[in-house]
CSV table of C-alpha atoms in Angstrom, one decimal:
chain,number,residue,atom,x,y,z
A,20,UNK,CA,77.1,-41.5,1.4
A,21,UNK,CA,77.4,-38.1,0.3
A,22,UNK,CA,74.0,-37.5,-0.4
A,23,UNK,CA,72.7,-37.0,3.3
A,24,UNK,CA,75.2,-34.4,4.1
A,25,UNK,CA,74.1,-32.4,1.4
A,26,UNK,CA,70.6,-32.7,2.4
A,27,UNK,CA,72.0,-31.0,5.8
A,28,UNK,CA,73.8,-28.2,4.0
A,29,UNK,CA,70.7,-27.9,1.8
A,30,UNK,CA,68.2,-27.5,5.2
A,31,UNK,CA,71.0,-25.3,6.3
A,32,UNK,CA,71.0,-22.7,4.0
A,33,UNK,CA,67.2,-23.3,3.4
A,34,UNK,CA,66.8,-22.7,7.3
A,35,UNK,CA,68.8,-19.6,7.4
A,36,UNK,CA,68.2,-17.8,3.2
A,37,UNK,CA,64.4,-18.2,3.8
A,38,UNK,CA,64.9,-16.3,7.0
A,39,UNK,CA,61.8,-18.1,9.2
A,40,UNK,CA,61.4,-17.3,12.7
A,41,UNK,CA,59.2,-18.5,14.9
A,42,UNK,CA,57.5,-17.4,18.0
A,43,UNK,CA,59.2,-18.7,21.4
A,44,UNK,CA,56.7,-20.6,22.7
A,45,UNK,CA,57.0,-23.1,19.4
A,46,UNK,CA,60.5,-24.1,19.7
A,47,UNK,CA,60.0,-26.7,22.1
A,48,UNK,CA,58.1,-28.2,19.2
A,49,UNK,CA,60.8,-27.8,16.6
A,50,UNK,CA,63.4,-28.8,19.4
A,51,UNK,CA,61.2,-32.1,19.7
A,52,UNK,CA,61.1,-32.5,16.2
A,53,UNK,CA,64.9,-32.0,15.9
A,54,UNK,CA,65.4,-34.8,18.5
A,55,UNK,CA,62.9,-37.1,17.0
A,56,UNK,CA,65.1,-36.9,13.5
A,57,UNK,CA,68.5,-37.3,14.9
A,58,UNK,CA,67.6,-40.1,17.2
A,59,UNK,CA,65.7,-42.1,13.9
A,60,UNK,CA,68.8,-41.3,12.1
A,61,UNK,CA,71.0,-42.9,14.5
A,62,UNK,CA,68.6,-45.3,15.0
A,63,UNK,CA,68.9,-46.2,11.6
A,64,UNK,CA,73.1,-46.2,11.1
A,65,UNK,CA,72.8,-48.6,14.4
A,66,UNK,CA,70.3,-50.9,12.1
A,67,UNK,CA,72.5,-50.9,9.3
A,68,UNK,CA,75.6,-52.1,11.1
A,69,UNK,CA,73.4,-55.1,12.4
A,70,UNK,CA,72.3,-55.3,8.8
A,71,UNK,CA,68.4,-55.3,9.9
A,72,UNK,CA,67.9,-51.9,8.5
A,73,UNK,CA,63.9,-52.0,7.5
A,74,UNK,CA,62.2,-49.1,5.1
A,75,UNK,CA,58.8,-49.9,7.0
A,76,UNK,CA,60.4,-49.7,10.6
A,77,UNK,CA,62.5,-46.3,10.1
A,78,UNK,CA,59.3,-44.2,9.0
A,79,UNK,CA,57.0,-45.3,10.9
A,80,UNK,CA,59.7,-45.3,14.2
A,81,UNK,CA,60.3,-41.6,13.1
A,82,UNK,CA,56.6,-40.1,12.7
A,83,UNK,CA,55.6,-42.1,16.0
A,84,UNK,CA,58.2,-41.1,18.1
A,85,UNK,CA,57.6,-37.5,16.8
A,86,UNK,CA,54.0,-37.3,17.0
A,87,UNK,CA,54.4,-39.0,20.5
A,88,UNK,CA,56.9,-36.3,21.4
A,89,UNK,CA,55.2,-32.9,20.0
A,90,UNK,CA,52.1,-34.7,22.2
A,91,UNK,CA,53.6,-34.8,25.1
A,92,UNK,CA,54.9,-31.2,24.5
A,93,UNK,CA,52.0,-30.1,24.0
A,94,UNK,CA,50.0,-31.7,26.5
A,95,UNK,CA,53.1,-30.6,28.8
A,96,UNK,CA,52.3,-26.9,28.1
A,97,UNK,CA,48.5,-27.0,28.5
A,98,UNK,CA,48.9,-28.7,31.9
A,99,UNK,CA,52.0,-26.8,33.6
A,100,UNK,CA,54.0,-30.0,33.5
A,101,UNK,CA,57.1,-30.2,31.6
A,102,UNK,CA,56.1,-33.4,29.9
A,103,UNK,CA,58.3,-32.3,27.4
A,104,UNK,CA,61.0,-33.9,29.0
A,105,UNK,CA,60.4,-37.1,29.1
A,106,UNK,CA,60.3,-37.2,25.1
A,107,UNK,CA,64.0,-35.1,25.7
A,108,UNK,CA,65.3,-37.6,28.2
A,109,UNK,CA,63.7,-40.8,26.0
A,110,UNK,CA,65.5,-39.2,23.1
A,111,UNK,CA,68.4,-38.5,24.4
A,112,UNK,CA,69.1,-42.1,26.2
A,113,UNK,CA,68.6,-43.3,22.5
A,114,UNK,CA,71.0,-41.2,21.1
A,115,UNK,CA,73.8,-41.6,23.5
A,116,UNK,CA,72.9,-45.5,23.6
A,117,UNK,CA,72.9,-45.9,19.7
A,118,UNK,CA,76.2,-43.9,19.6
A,119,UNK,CA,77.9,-46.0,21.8
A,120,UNK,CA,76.4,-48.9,19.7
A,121,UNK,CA,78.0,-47.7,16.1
A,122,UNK,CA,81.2,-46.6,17.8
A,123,UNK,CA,81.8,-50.1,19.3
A,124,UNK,CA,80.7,-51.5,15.9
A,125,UNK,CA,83.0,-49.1,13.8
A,126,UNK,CA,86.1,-50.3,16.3
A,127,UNK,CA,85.5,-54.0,16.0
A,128,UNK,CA,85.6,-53.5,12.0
A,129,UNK,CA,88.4,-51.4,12.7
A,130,UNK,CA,90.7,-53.9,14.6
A,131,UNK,CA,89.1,-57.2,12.3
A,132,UNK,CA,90.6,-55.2,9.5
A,133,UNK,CA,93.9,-54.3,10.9
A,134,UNK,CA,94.3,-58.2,11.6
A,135,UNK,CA,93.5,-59.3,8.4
A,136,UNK,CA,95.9,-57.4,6.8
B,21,UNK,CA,69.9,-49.2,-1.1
B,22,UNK,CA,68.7,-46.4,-3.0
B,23,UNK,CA,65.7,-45.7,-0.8
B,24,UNK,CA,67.6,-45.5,2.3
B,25,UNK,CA,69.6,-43.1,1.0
B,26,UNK,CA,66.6,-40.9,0.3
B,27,UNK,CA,64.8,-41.6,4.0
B,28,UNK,CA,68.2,-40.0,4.9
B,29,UNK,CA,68.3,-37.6,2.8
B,30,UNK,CA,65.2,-36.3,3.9
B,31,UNK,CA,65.8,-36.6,7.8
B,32,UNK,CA,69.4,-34.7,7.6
B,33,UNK,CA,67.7,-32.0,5.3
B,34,UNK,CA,64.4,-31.9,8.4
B,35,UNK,CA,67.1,-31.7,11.1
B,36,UNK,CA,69.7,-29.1,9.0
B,37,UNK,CA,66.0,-26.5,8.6
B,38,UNK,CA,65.2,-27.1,12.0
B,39,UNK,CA,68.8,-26.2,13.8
B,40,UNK,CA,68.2,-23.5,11.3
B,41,UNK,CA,65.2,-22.0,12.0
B,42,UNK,CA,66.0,-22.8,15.8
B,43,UNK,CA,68.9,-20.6,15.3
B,44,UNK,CA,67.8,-17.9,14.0
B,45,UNK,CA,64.7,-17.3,16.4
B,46,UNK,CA,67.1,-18.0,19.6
B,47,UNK,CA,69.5,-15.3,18.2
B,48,UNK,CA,66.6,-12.6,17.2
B,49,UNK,CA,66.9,-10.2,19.6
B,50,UNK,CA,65.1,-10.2,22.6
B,51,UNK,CA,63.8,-5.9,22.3
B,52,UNK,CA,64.1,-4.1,19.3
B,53,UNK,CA,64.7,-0.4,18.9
B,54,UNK,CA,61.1,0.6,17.6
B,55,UNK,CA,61.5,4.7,18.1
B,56,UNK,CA,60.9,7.0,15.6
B,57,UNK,CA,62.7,9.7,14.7
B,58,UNK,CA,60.6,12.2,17.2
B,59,UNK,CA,61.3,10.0,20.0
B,60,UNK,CA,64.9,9.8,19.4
B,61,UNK,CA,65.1,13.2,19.3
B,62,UNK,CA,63.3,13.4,22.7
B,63,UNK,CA,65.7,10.7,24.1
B,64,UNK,CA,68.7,12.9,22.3
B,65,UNK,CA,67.5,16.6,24.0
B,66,UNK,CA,67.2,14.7,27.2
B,67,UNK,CA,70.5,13.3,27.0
B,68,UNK,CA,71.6,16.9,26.5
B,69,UNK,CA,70.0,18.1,29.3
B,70,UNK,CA,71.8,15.4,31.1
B,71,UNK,CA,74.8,16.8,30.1
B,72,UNK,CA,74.0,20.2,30.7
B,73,UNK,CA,73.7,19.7,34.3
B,74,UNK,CA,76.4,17.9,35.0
B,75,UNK,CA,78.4,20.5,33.4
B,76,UNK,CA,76.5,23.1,35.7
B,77,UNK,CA,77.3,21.0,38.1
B,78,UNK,CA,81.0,20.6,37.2
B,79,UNK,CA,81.4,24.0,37.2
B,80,UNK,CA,80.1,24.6,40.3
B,81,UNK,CA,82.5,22.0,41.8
B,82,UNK,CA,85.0,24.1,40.1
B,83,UNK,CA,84.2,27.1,41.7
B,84,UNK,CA,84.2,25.8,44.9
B,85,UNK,CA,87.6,24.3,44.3
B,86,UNK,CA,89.0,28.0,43.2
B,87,UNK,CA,87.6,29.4,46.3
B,88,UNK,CA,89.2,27.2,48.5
B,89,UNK,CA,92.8,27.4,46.9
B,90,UNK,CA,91.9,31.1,46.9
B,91,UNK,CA,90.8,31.6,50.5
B,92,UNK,CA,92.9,31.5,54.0
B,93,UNK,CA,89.8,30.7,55.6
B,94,UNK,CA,88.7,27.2,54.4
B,95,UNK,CA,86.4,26.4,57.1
B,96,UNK,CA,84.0,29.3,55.6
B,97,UNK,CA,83.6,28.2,52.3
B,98,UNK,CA,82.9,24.4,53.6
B,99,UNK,CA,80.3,26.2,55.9
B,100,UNK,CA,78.8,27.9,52.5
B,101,UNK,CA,78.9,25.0,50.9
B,102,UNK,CA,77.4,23.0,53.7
B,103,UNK,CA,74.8,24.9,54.2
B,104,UNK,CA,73.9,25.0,50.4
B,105,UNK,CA,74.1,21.3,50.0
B,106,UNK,CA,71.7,21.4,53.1
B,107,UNK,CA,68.9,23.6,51.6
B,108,UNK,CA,69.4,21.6,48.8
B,109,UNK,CA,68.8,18.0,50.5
B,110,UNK,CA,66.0,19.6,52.3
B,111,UNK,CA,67.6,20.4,56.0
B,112,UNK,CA,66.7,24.0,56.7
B,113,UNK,CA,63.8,26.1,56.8
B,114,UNK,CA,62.8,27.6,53.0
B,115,UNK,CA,60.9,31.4,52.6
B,116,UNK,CA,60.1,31.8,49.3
B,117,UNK,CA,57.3,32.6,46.9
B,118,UNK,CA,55.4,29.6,45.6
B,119,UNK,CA,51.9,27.9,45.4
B,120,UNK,CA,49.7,26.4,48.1
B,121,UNK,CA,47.8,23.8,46.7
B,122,UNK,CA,44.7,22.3,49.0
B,123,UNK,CA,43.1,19.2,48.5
B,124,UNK,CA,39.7,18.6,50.0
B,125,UNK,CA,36.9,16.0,50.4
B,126,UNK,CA,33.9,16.8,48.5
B,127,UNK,CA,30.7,14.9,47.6
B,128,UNK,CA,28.2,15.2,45.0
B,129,UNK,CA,24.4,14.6,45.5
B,130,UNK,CA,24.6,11.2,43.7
B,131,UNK,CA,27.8,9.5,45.7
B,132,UNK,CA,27.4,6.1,47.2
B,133,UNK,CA,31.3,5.2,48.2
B,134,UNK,CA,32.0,4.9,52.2
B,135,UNK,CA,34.0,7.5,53.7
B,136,UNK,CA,37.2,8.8,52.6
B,137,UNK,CA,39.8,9.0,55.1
B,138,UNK,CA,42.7,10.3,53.6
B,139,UNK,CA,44.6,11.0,50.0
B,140,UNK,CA,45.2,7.4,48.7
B,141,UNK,CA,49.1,7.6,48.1
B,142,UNK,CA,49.4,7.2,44.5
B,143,UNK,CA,47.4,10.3,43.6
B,144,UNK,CA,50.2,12.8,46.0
B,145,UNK,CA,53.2,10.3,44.1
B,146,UNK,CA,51.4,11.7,40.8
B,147,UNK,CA,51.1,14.9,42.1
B,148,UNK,CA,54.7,15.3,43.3
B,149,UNK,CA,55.7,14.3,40.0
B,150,UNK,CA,54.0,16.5,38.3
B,151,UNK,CA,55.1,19.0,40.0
B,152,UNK,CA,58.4,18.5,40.1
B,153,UNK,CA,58.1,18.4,36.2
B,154,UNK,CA,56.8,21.8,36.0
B,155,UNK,CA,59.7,23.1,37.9
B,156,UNK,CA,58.8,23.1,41.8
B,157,UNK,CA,62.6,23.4,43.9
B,158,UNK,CA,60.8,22.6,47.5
B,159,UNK,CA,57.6,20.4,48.1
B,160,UNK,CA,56.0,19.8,51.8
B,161,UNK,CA,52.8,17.5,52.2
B,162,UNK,CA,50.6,18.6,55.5
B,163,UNK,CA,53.9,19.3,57.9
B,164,UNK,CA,56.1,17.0,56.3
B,165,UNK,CA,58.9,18.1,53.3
B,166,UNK,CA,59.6,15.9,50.8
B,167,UNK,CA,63.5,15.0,50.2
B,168,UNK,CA,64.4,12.7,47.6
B,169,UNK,CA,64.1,9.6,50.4
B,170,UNK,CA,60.3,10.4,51.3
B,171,UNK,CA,58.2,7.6,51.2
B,172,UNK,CA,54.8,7.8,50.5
B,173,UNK,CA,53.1,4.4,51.5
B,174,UNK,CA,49.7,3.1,53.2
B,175,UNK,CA,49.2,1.8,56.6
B,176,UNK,CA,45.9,0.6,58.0
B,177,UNK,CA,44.0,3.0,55.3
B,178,UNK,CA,45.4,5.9,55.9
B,179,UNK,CA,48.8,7.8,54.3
B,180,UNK,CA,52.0,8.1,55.8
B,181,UNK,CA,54.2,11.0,54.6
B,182,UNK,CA,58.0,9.9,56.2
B,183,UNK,CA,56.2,7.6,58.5
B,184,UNK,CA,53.6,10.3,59.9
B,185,UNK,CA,50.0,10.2,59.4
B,186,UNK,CA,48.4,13.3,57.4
B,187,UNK,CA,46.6,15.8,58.5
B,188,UNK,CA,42.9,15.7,58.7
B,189,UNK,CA,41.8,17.7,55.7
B,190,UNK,CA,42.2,19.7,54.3
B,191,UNK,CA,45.2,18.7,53.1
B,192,UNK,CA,47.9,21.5,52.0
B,193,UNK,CA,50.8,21.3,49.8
B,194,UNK,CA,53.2,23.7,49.6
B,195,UNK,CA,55.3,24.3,46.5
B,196,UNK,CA,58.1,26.6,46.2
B,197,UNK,CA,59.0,27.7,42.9
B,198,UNK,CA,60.8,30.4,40.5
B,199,UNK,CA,57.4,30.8,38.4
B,200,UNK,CA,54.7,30.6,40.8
B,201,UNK,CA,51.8,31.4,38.3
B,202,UNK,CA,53.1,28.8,35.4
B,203,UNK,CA,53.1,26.0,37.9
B,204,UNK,CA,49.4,27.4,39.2
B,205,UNK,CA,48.1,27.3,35.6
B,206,UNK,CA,49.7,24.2,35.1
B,207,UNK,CA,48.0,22.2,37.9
B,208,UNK,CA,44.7,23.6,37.7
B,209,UNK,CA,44.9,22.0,34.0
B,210,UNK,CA,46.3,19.0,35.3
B,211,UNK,CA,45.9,15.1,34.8
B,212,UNK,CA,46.6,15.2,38.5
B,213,UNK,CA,43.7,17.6,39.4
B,214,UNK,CA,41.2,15.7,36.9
B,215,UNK,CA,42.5,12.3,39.1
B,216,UNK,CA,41.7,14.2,42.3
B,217,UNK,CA,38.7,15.1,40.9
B,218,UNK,CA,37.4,11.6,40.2
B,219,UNK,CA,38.4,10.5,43.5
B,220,UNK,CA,35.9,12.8,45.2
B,221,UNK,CA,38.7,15.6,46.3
B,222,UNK,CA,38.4,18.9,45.6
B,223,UNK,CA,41.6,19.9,44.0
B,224,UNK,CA,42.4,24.3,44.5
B,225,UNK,CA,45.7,26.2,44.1
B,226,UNK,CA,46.4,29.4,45.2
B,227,UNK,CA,50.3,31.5,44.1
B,228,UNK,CA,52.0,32.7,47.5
B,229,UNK,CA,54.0,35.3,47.6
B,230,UNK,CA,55.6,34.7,50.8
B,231,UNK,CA,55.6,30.8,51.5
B,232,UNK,CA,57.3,29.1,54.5
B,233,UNK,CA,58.1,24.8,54.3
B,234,UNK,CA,59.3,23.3,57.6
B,235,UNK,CA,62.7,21.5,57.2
B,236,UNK,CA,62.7,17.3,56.7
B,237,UNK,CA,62.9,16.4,60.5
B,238,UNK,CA,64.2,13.2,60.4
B,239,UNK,CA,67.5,12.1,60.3
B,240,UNK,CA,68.6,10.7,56.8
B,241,UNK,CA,69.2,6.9,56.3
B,242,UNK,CA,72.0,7.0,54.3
B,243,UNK,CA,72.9,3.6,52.9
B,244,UNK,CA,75.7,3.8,50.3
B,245,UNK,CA,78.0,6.6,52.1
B,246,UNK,CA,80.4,7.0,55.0
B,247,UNK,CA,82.7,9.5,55.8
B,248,UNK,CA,86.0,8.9,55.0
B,249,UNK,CA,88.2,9.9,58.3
B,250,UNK,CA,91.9,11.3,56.8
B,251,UNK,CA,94.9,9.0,58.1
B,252,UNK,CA,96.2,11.2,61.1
């Protein structure tokens, strides 16, 4: 359990100690890529409540949904159209949907265990 | 278990870089100080100068002040200083001694342009400029003084000087100054002579000892002011 949050802290400090920055024009593609992660990552905590969590479906869920994304960005900027959004608002719905998902999930386990005691 | 963990892992370590590095570029900021020291200085002298005149200024303010505690007659120091703050803003008549500058059409064997009709107004902007950085207190263009409101715009191909056509040419400017001869020198070396120049004008200054500029004709648009009437 602990193990992921470390790997935040780690990209944390890694982000900010290595001292990277890049060019505006390229953060839509690192926003995209932020999106992509937390939405698999939620993705995946929803799967493992249901207990269908697959190794095979998390990866390949993750670099399709980014490479689907960062083309659509990029597409987005070469044609004037803010294609980027879709991949946002896709993203987004996922997050808020999987949220809701694991909270009602998290309260059901809650109250089972308060009336089993 | 174990592997799942890692795919984790790895995805909170991706998204902890990338808030990161997102960070860190959104909070760069967005112009960054790139004088040297030279140019600070320049920026520091011209901040003195700043200050100079407004102390000269302040002073004068002072003095005016002093005279009018001083004085029984207030009405005739407010008429000095009316007047002054009129030959300042371009009101009155000037005499002084100064330079007469005279800009001219001329072609060379090998021209092919159409005809020139008048001074296109970005070259008299430059020239104003310049002369008002080496030192010139009164400018008029043709019959038309320059106050700090002049506009200097284009209309149907030809130049309007406070909304009147030029001249035909050739076209005199007349400069009043403290240092006639400098400000001669000066513009004959010019980038502003070297534009007219390319432009196909003929670009001559003469130093004037005597030199008379009409007064700014017009009436003033004043936007930002209004008198303030005392409560009777």
């Amino acid at each position: 359990m602990w193990l992921p949050l470390i790997g935040l802290l780690l990209g944390l400090l890694l982000g900010f100690f290595t001292n990277v920055n890049i060019p505006e024009q390229y953060s839509i593609y690192l926003g995209m890529g932020f999106l992509a992660a937390f939405s698999t990552l939620l993705g995946g905590a929803r799967a493992q409540f249901d207990n269908e969590f697959d190794e095979k479906i998390f990866i390949t869920g993750f670099f399709t949904n980014l490479i689907l994304a960062i083309t659509l960005a990029f597409l987005g900027v070469h044609l004037g159209v803010d294609l980027y959004l879709a991949a946002v608002f896709a993203f987004g719905v996922r997050i808020f949907h999987n949220i809701a998902l694991i909270r009602r999930m998290l309260l059901k386990n809650w109250s089972n265990k308060k009336e089993n005691e | 278990m174990k592997i799942r963990m890692i795919l984790y892992t790895f995805l909170t370590t991706m998204i902890g870089l990338l808030i990161a590095v997102l960070f860190q570029s959104n909070s760069e900021p967005d112009s960054r100080d790139t004088r040297n020291i030279g140019e600070l200085r320049q920026a520091l002298i011209s901040e003195r100068e700043t200050q100079q005149t407004l102390n000269e200024e302040l002073n004068r303010q002072m003095e005016i002040l002093y005279q009018l505690e001083q004085t029984e007659d207030v009405e005739l120091v407010m008429g000095d200083v009316m007047e002054d703050l009129q030959e300042q803003a371009g009101l009155t008549e000037v005499t002084g001694s100064g330079l007469l500058i005279e800009i001219d059409i001329v072609f060379d064997e090998n021209y092919t342009g159409g005809g020139i009709k008048s001074v296109p107004p970005y070259l008299l902007r430059l020239l104003i400029n310049e002369l008002n950085i080496q030192g010139a207190q009164h400018i008029a263009i043709g019959n038309q003084r320059i106050v700090s409101t002049t506009a200097i715009r284009e209309a149907n191909g030809r130049t309007l000087v406070n909304g009147n056509w030029l001249s035909q040419f050739p076209i005199e400017i007349k400069v009043i100054a403290d240092d006639p001869e400098s400000i001669h020198h000066a513009m004959m070396s010019s980038q502003a002579s070297d534009l007219f120049n390319y432009d196909n004008f003929r670009f001559s200054s003469t130093p004037i000892d005597n030199l008379t500029l009409p007064s700014f004709d017009k009436n003033y648009r004043v936007r930002f002011m209004e008198p303030v009437q005392e409560d009777s």
